[in-house]
């Protein structure tokens, strides 16, 4: 049977929470500028909305990290598929991630970015599944803590499908 989608977070709920996240980020960096580093590809929609919710100057770049293939759980192997185009040395950086699951992707990425000597580095994640954590990661700004369910939409995919949905939905196997 085809998988079924059940709405879990509506577009309105997501936008309201992103407004709150943007306000607390702006409060923590009152003078900007802030480098927002989006992790491709799942964070692209969140980054677009979060950047507009932060009322201090921001700059944007993306890094491509892959650890998943077509599966629903991490392969445990992480590789950089697209590096940053800019230097972040001396910059205040906020890494923007769609969802934190095992923590493997982010702990790898943080050690990579720290070698580039930013002035500070924090993490903003729209979704967090704390029950699934295998590596400890401190997330500074969390949108929603969610249970251990596979979700799609608002940038998140399953085998590259469903990214364009406005709501975040639980993907239920038929
Ligand atoms: P981690 O390395 O296990 O923390 O995996 C993080 C990455 O796995 C995220 O950036 C997503 O790309 C992907 N991921 C984890 N859980 C989900 C999910 O429920 N739906 C879609 N992608 C997910
Ligand atoms: Mg991702």
PDB file of C-alpha atoms and ligand atoms in Angstrom:
ATOM      1  CA  UNK A   1       0.000   0.000   0.000  1.00  0.00           C
ATOM      2  CA  UNK A   2       1.105   3.575  -0.616  1.00  0.00           C
ATOM      3  CA  UNK A   3       2.351   5.434   2.468  1.00  0.00           C
ATOM      4  CA  UNK A   4      -0.174   7.760   4.133  1.00  0.00           C
ATOM      5  CA  UNK A   5       0.527  11.307   5.312  1.00  0.00           C
ATOM      6  CA  UNK A   6      -0.908  12.628   8.569  1.00  0.00           C
ATOM      7  CA  UNK A   7      -0.526  16.338   9.337  1.00  0.00           C
ATOM      8  CA  UNK A   8       1.567  16.755  12.466  1.00  0.00           C
ATOM      9  CA  UNK A   9       2.490  20.482  12.469  1.00  0.00           C
ATOM     10  CA  UNK A  10       0.520  22.919  10.347  1.00  0.00           C
ATOM     11  CA  UNK A  11       2.125  25.671   8.347  1.00  0.00           C
ATOM     12  CA  UNK A  12       0.633  28.240  10.764  1.00  0.00           C
ATOM     13  CA  UNK A  13       2.123  26.467  13.803  1.00  0.00           C
ATOM     14  CA  UNK A  14       5.517  26.268  12.101  1.00  0.00           C
ATOM     15  CA  UNK A  15       5.503  29.960  11.145  1.00  0.00           C
ATOM     16  CA  UNK A  16       4.471  31.069  14.632  1.00  0.00           C
ATOM     17  CA  UNK A  17       7.295  29.105  16.238  1.00  0.00           C
ATOM     18  CA  UNK A  18       9.850  30.371  13.703  1.00  0.00           C
ATOM     19  CA  UNK A  19       8.826  33.931  14.587  1.00  0.00           C
ATOM     20  CA  UNK A  20       9.628  33.188  18.227  1.00  0.00           C
ATOM     21  CA  UNK A  21      12.944  31.539  17.344  1.00  0.00           C
ATOM     22  CA  UNK A  22      13.944  34.501  15.180  1.00  0.00           C
ATOM     23  CA  UNK A  23      13.158  36.913  17.999  1.00  0.00           C
ATOM     24  CA  UNK A  24      15.314  35.031  20.514  1.00  0.00           C
ATOM     25  CA  UNK A  25      18.198  34.746  18.028  1.00  0.00           C
ATOM     26  CA  UNK A  26      18.051  38.488  17.275  1.00  0.00           C
ATOM     27  CA  UNK A  27      18.053  39.217  21.009  1.00  0.00           C
ATOM     28  CA  UNK A  28      21.231  37.147  21.484  1.00  0.00           C
ATOM     29  CA  UNK A  29      23.093  38.913  18.634  1.00  0.00           C
ATOM     30  CA  UNK A  30      21.803  42.484  18.893  1.00  0.00           C
ATOM     31  CA  UNK A  31      24.316  44.013  16.510  1.00  0.00           C
ATOM     32  CA  UNK A  32      24.644  41.194  13.978  1.00  0.00           C
ATOM     33  CA  UNK A  33      25.886  40.302  11.464  1.00  0.00           C
ATOM     34  CA  UNK A  34      25.270  36.649  11.840  1.00  0.00           C
ATOM     35  CA  UNK A  35      26.267  33.861   9.463  1.00  0.00           C
ATOM     36  CA  UNK A  36      23.421  31.405   8.968  1.00  0.00           C
ATOM     37  CA  UNK A  37      24.766  28.124   7.628  1.00  0.00           C
ATOM     38  CA  UNK A  38      22.044  25.884   6.255  1.00  0.00           C
ATOM     39  CA  UNK A  39      22.597  22.163   5.961  1.00  0.00           C
ATOM     40  CA  UNK A  40      21.465  21.006   2.537  1.00  0.00           C
ATOM     41  CA  UNK A  41      18.985  20.072   1.515  1.00  0.00           C
ATOM     42  CA  UNK A  42      16.388  19.669   4.261  1.00  0.00           C
ATOM     43  CA  UNK A  43      16.935  23.086   5.882  1.00  0.00           C
ATOM     44  CA  UNK A  44      16.319  25.257   2.827  1.00  0.00           C
ATOM     45  CA  UNK A  45      12.744  26.269   3.681  1.00  0.00           C
ATOM     46  CA  UNK A  46      13.435  26.717   7.371  1.00  0.00           C
ATOM     47  CA  UNK A  47      16.472  28.880   6.575  1.00  0.00           C
ATOM     48  CA  UNK A  48      14.419  31.035   4.215  1.00  0.00           C
ATOM     49  CA  UNK A  49      11.744  31.685   6.836  1.00  0.00           C
ATOM     50  CA  UNK A  50      14.092  31.905   9.834  1.00  0.00           C
ATOM     51  CA  UNK A  51      16.338  34.466   8.126  1.00  0.00           C
ATOM     52  CA  UNK A  52      13.323  36.714   7.550  1.00  0.00           C
ATOM     53  CA  UNK A  53      12.296  36.327  11.205  1.00  0.00           C
ATOM     54  CA  UNK A  54      15.679  37.591  12.503  1.00  0.00           C
ATOM     55  CA  UNK A  55      15.634  41.375  12.749  1.00  0.00           C
ATOM     56  CA  UNK A  56      19.413  41.853  12.661  1.00  0.00           C
ATOM     57  CA  UNK A  57      21.627  41.608   9.550  1.00  0.00           C
ATOM     58  CA  UNK A  58      22.347  38.048   8.452  1.00  0.00           C
ATOM     59  CA  UNK A  59      24.495  36.421   5.803  1.00  0.00           C
ATOM     60  CA  UNK A  60      23.791  33.014   4.348  1.00  0.00           C
ATOM     61  CA  UNK A  61      25.719  30.031   3.075  1.00  0.00           C
ATOM     62  CA  UNK A  62      25.029  26.333   2.708  1.00  0.00           C
ATOM     63  CA  UNK A  63      26.961  23.169   3.390  1.00  0.00           C
ATOM     64  CA  UNK A  64      25.997  19.783   2.016  1.00  0.00           C
ATOM     65  CA  UNK A  65      26.294  16.811   4.326  1.00  0.00           C
ATOM     66  CA  UNK A  66      24.990  13.379   3.611  1.00  0.00           C
ATOM     67  CA  UNK A  67      24.551  10.524   6.035  1.00  0.00           C
ATOM     68  CA  UNK A  68      21.307   8.947   4.980  1.00  0.00           C
ATOM     69  CA  UNK A  69      21.040   7.572   1.467  1.00  0.00           C
ATOM     70  CA  UNK A  70      17.522   6.368   0.812  1.00  0.00           C
ATOM     71  CA  UNK A  71      16.993   4.894   4.245  1.00  0.00           C
ATOM     72  CA  UNK A  72      15.000   6.212   7.166  1.00  0.00           C
ATOM     73  CA  UNK A  73      17.901   5.967   9.583  1.00  0.00           C
ATOM     74  CA  UNK A  74      21.477   7.168   9.512  1.00  0.00           C
ATOM     75  CA  UNK A  75      24.086   5.093   7.740  1.00  0.00           C
ATOM     76  CA  UNK A  76      26.498   6.386  10.397  1.00  0.00           C
ATOM     77  CA  UNK A  77      28.773   7.588   7.610  1.00  0.00           C
ATOM     78  CA  UNK A  78      28.928  11.305   6.991  1.00  0.00           C
ATOM     79  CA  UNK A  79      30.459  13.075   4.036  1.00  0.00           C
ATOM     80  CA  UNK A  80      30.638  16.666   2.809  1.00  0.00           C
ATOM     81  CA  UNK A  81      28.906  16.884  -0.559  1.00  0.00           C
ATOM     82  CA  UNK A  82      29.220  20.674  -0.905  1.00  0.00           C
ATOM     83  CA  UNK A  83      31.546  22.853   1.147  1.00  0.00           C
ATOM     84  CA  UNK A  84      30.984  26.461   2.240  1.00  0.00           C
ATOM     85  CA  UNK A  85      31.837  29.134  -0.318  1.00  0.00           C
ATOM     86  CA  UNK A  86      32.956  31.643   2.337  1.00  0.00           C
ATOM     87  CA  UNK A  87      35.373  31.851   5.247  1.00  0.00           C
ATOM     88  CA  UNK A  88      33.672  31.898   8.658  1.00  0.00           C
ATOM     89  CA  UNK A  89      36.828  32.814  10.563  1.00  0.00           C
ATOM     90  CA  UNK A  90      35.989  35.364  13.274  1.00  0.00           C
ATOM     91  CA  UNK A  91      32.258  35.234  12.488  1.00  0.00           C
ATOM     92  CA  UNK A  92      29.266  34.499  14.704  1.00  0.00           C
ATOM     93  CA  UNK A  93      27.732  31.395  13.154  1.00  0.00           C
ATOM     94  CA  UNK A  94      24.362  29.739  13.600  1.00  0.00           C
ATOM     95  CA  UNK A  95      24.062  26.321  11.970  1.00  0.00           C
ATOM     96  CA  UNK A  96      20.513  25.838  10.688  1.00  0.00           C
ATOM     97  CA  UNK A  97      19.286  22.247  10.607  1.00  0.00           C
ATOM     98  CA  UNK A  98      15.877  20.797   9.784  1.00  0.00           C
ATOM     99  CA  UNK A  99      15.888  17.938  12.290  1.00  0.00           C
ATOM    100  CA  UNK A 100      18.271  16.352  14.747  1.00  0.00           C
ATOM    101  CA  UNK A 101      17.929  12.622  15.050  1.00  0.00           C
ATOM    102  CA  UNK A 102      20.983  10.547  16.036  1.00  0.00           C
ATOM    103  CA  UNK A 103      23.127  13.690  16.251  1.00  0.00           C
ATOM    104  CA  UNK A 104      25.774  12.066  14.032  1.00  0.00           C
ATOM    105  CA  UNK A 105      25.507  14.673  11.252  1.00  0.00           C
ATOM    106  CA  UNK A 106      25.743  17.654  13.577  1.00  0.00           C
ATOM    107  CA  UNK A 107      28.536  16.389  15.797  1.00  0.00           C
ATOM    108  CA  UNK A 108      30.605  15.756  12.661  1.00  0.00           C
ATOM    109  CA  UNK A 109      29.739  19.139  11.191  1.00  0.00           C
ATOM    110  CA  UNK A 110      30.488  21.031  14.394  1.00  0.00           C
ATOM    111  CA  UNK A 111      33.982  19.573  14.667  1.00  0.00           C
ATOM    112  CA  UNK A 112      34.577  20.486  11.015  1.00  0.00           C
ATOM    113  CA  UNK A 113      33.356  24.076  11.418  1.00  0.00           C
ATOM    114  CA  UNK A 114      35.205  24.642  14.694  1.00  0.00           C
ATOM    115  CA  UNK A 115      38.495  24.005  12.853  1.00  0.00           C
ATOM    116  CA  UNK A 116      37.696  27.111  10.800  1.00  0.00           C
ATOM    117  CA  UNK A 117      37.833  29.338  13.881  1.00  0.00           C
ATOM    118  CA  UNK A 118      34.484  31.116  13.931  1.00  0.00           C
ATOM    119  CA  UNK A 119      34.058  33.586  16.798  1.00  0.00           C
ATOM    120  CA  UNK A 120      31.071  31.629  18.077  1.00  0.00           C
ATOM    121  CA  UNK A 121      28.926  28.785  16.858  1.00  0.00           C
ATOM    122  CA  UNK A 122      25.397  27.817  17.845  1.00  0.00           C
ATOM    123  CA  UNK A 123      22.737  25.486  16.485  1.00  0.00           C
ATOM    124  CA  UNK A 124      19.148  26.181  15.477  1.00  0.00           C
ATOM    125  CA  UNK A 125      17.031  23.132  14.660  1.00  0.00           C
ATOM    126  CA  UNK A 126      13.373  23.215  13.730  1.00  0.00           C
ATOM    127  CA  UNK A 127      12.755  19.687  15.017  1.00  0.00           C
ATOM    128  CA  UNK A 128      14.495  17.548  17.596  1.00  0.00           C
ATOM    129  CA  UNK A 129      13.954  13.842  18.294  1.00  0.00           C
ATOM    130  CA  UNK A 130      15.815  13.583  21.615  1.00  0.00           C
ATOM    131  CA  UNK A 131      14.903   9.900  22.112  1.00  0.00           C
ATOM    132  CA  UNK A 132      17.029   8.928  19.099  1.00  0.00           C
ATOM    133  CA  UNK A 133      20.261  10.598  20.144  1.00  0.00           C
ATOM    134  CA  UNK A 134      23.476   8.573  19.762  1.00  0.00           C
ATOM    135  CA  UNK A 135      25.921  11.513  20.029  1.00  0.00           C
ATOM    136  CA  UNK A 136      25.457  14.306  22.554  1.00  0.00           C
ATOM    137  CA  UNK A 137      24.690  17.596  20.798  1.00  0.00           C
ATOM    138  CA  UNK A 138      23.701  20.815  22.522  1.00  0.00           C
ATOM    139  CA  UNK A 139      20.970  22.501  20.500  1.00  0.00           C
ATOM    140  CA  UNK A 140      20.701  26.208  21.341  1.00  0.00           C
ATOM    141  CA  UNK A 141      17.411  26.985  19.565  1.00  0.00           C
ATOM    142  CA  UNK A 142      14.834  24.207  19.129  1.00  0.00           C
ATOM    143  CA  UNK A 143      11.521  24.663  17.333  1.00  0.00           C
ATOM    144  CA  UNK A 144       9.687  21.532  18.437  1.00  0.00           C
ATOM    145  CA  UNK A 145      10.674  18.391  20.302  1.00  0.00           C
ATOM    146  CA  UNK A 146       8.940  15.515  18.564  1.00  0.00           C
ATOM    147  CA  UNK A 147       8.477  11.788  19.214  1.00  0.00           C
ATOM    148  CA  UNK A 148      10.343   9.079  17.333  1.00  0.00           C
ATOM    149  CA  UNK A 149       8.272   9.210  14.116  1.00  0.00           C
ATOM    150  CA  UNK A 150       9.480   9.755  10.566  1.00  0.00           C
ATOM    151  CA  UNK A 151       8.286  13.142   9.317  1.00  0.00           C
ATOM    152  CA  UNK A 152       8.264  14.794   5.892  1.00  0.00           C
ATOM    153  CA  UNK A 153       7.379  18.164   4.406  1.00  0.00           C
ATOM    154  CA  UNK A 154       8.619  21.739   4.860  1.00  0.00           C
ATOM    155  CA  UNK A 155      11.985  20.729   3.368  1.00  0.00           C
ATOM    156  CA  UNK A 156      12.138  17.240   4.858  1.00  0.00           C
ATOM    157  CA  UNK A 157      12.079  14.321   2.450  1.00  0.00           C
ATOM    158  CA  UNK A 158      11.685  10.620   2.189  1.00  0.00           C
ATOM    159  CA  UNK A 159      13.846   9.443  -0.744  1.00  0.00           C
ATOM    160  CA  UNK A 160      13.646  13.031  -2.116  1.00  0.00           C
ATOM    161  CA  UNK A 161       9.833  13.184  -2.119  1.00  0.00           C
ATOM    162  CA  UNK A 162       7.498  15.466  -0.109  1.00  0.00           C
ATOM    163  CA  UNK A 163       9.918  18.387   0.450  1.00  0.00           C
ATOM    164  CA  UNK A 164       7.492  20.998  -0.941  1.00  0.00           C
ATOM    165  CA  UNK A 165       4.622  20.298   1.499  1.00  0.00           C
ATOM    166  CA  UNK A 166       3.764  23.351   3.620  1.00  0.00           C
ATOM    167  CA  UNK A 167       2.861  21.260   6.660  1.00  0.00           C
ATOM    168  CA  UNK A 168       5.057  18.733   8.442  1.00  0.00           C
ATOM    169  CA  UNK A 169       3.446  15.298   8.202  1.00  0.00           C
ATOM    170  CA  UNK A 170       4.055  11.894   9.711  1.00  0.00           C
ATOM    171  CA  UNK A 171       4.754   9.317   7.034  1.00  0.00           C
ATOM    172  CA  UNK A 172       2.811   6.196   7.919  1.00  0.00           C
ATOM    173  CA  UNK A 173       3.560   2.959   6.156  1.00  0.00           C
ATOM    174  CA  UNK A 174       0.477   1.391   4.627  1.00  0.00           C
TER     175      UNK A 174
HETATM  176  P1  LIG B   1      21.231  12.577  12.315  1.00  0.00           P
HETATM  177  O1  LIG B   1      22.638  12.619  11.808  1.00  0.00           O
HETATM  178  O2  LIG B   1      20.793  11.174  12.618  1.00  0.00           O
HETATM  179  O3  LIG B   1      20.954  13.513  13.459  1.00  0.00           O
HETATM  180  O4  LIG B   1      20.318  12.937  11.092  1.00  0.00           O
HETATM  181  C1  LIG B   1      19.970  14.195  10.752  1.00  0.00           C
HETATM  182  C2  LIG B   1      19.451  14.202   9.341  1.00  0.00           C
HETATM  183  O5  LIG B   1      18.680  13.033   9.053  1.00  0.00           O
HETATM  184  C3  LIG B   1      18.511  15.345   9.131  1.00  0.00           C
HETATM  185  O6  LIG B   1      19.212  16.473   8.681  1.00  0.00           O
HETATM  186  C4  LIG B   1      17.554  14.823   8.106  1.00  0.00           C
HETATM  187  O7  LIG B   1      18.085  15.075   6.827  1.00  0.00           O
HETATM  188  C5  LIG B   1      17.524  13.341   8.331  1.00  0.00           C
HETATM  189  N1  LIG B   1      16.343  12.923   9.127  1.00  0.00           N
HETATM  190  C6  LIG B   1      16.309  12.511  10.407  1.00  0.00           C
HETATM  191  N2  LIG B   1      15.066  12.231  10.818  1.00  0.00           N
HETATM  192  C7  LIG B   1      14.272  12.509   9.753  1.00  0.00           C
HETATM  193  C8  LIG B   1      12.843  12.451   9.553  1.00  0.00           C
HETATM  194  O8  LIG B   1      12.032  12.110  10.429  1.00  0.00           O
HETATM  195  N3  LIG B   1      12.411  12.820   8.312  1.00  0.00           N
HETATM  196  C9  LIG B   1      13.239  13.226   7.314  1.00  0.00           C
HETATM  197  N4  LIG B   1      14.578  13.301   7.464  1.00  0.00           N
HETATM  198  C10 LIG B   1      15.082  12.942   8.667  1.00  0.00           C
HETATM  199 MG1  LIG B   2      19.376  17.134   6.719  1.00  0.00          MG
END
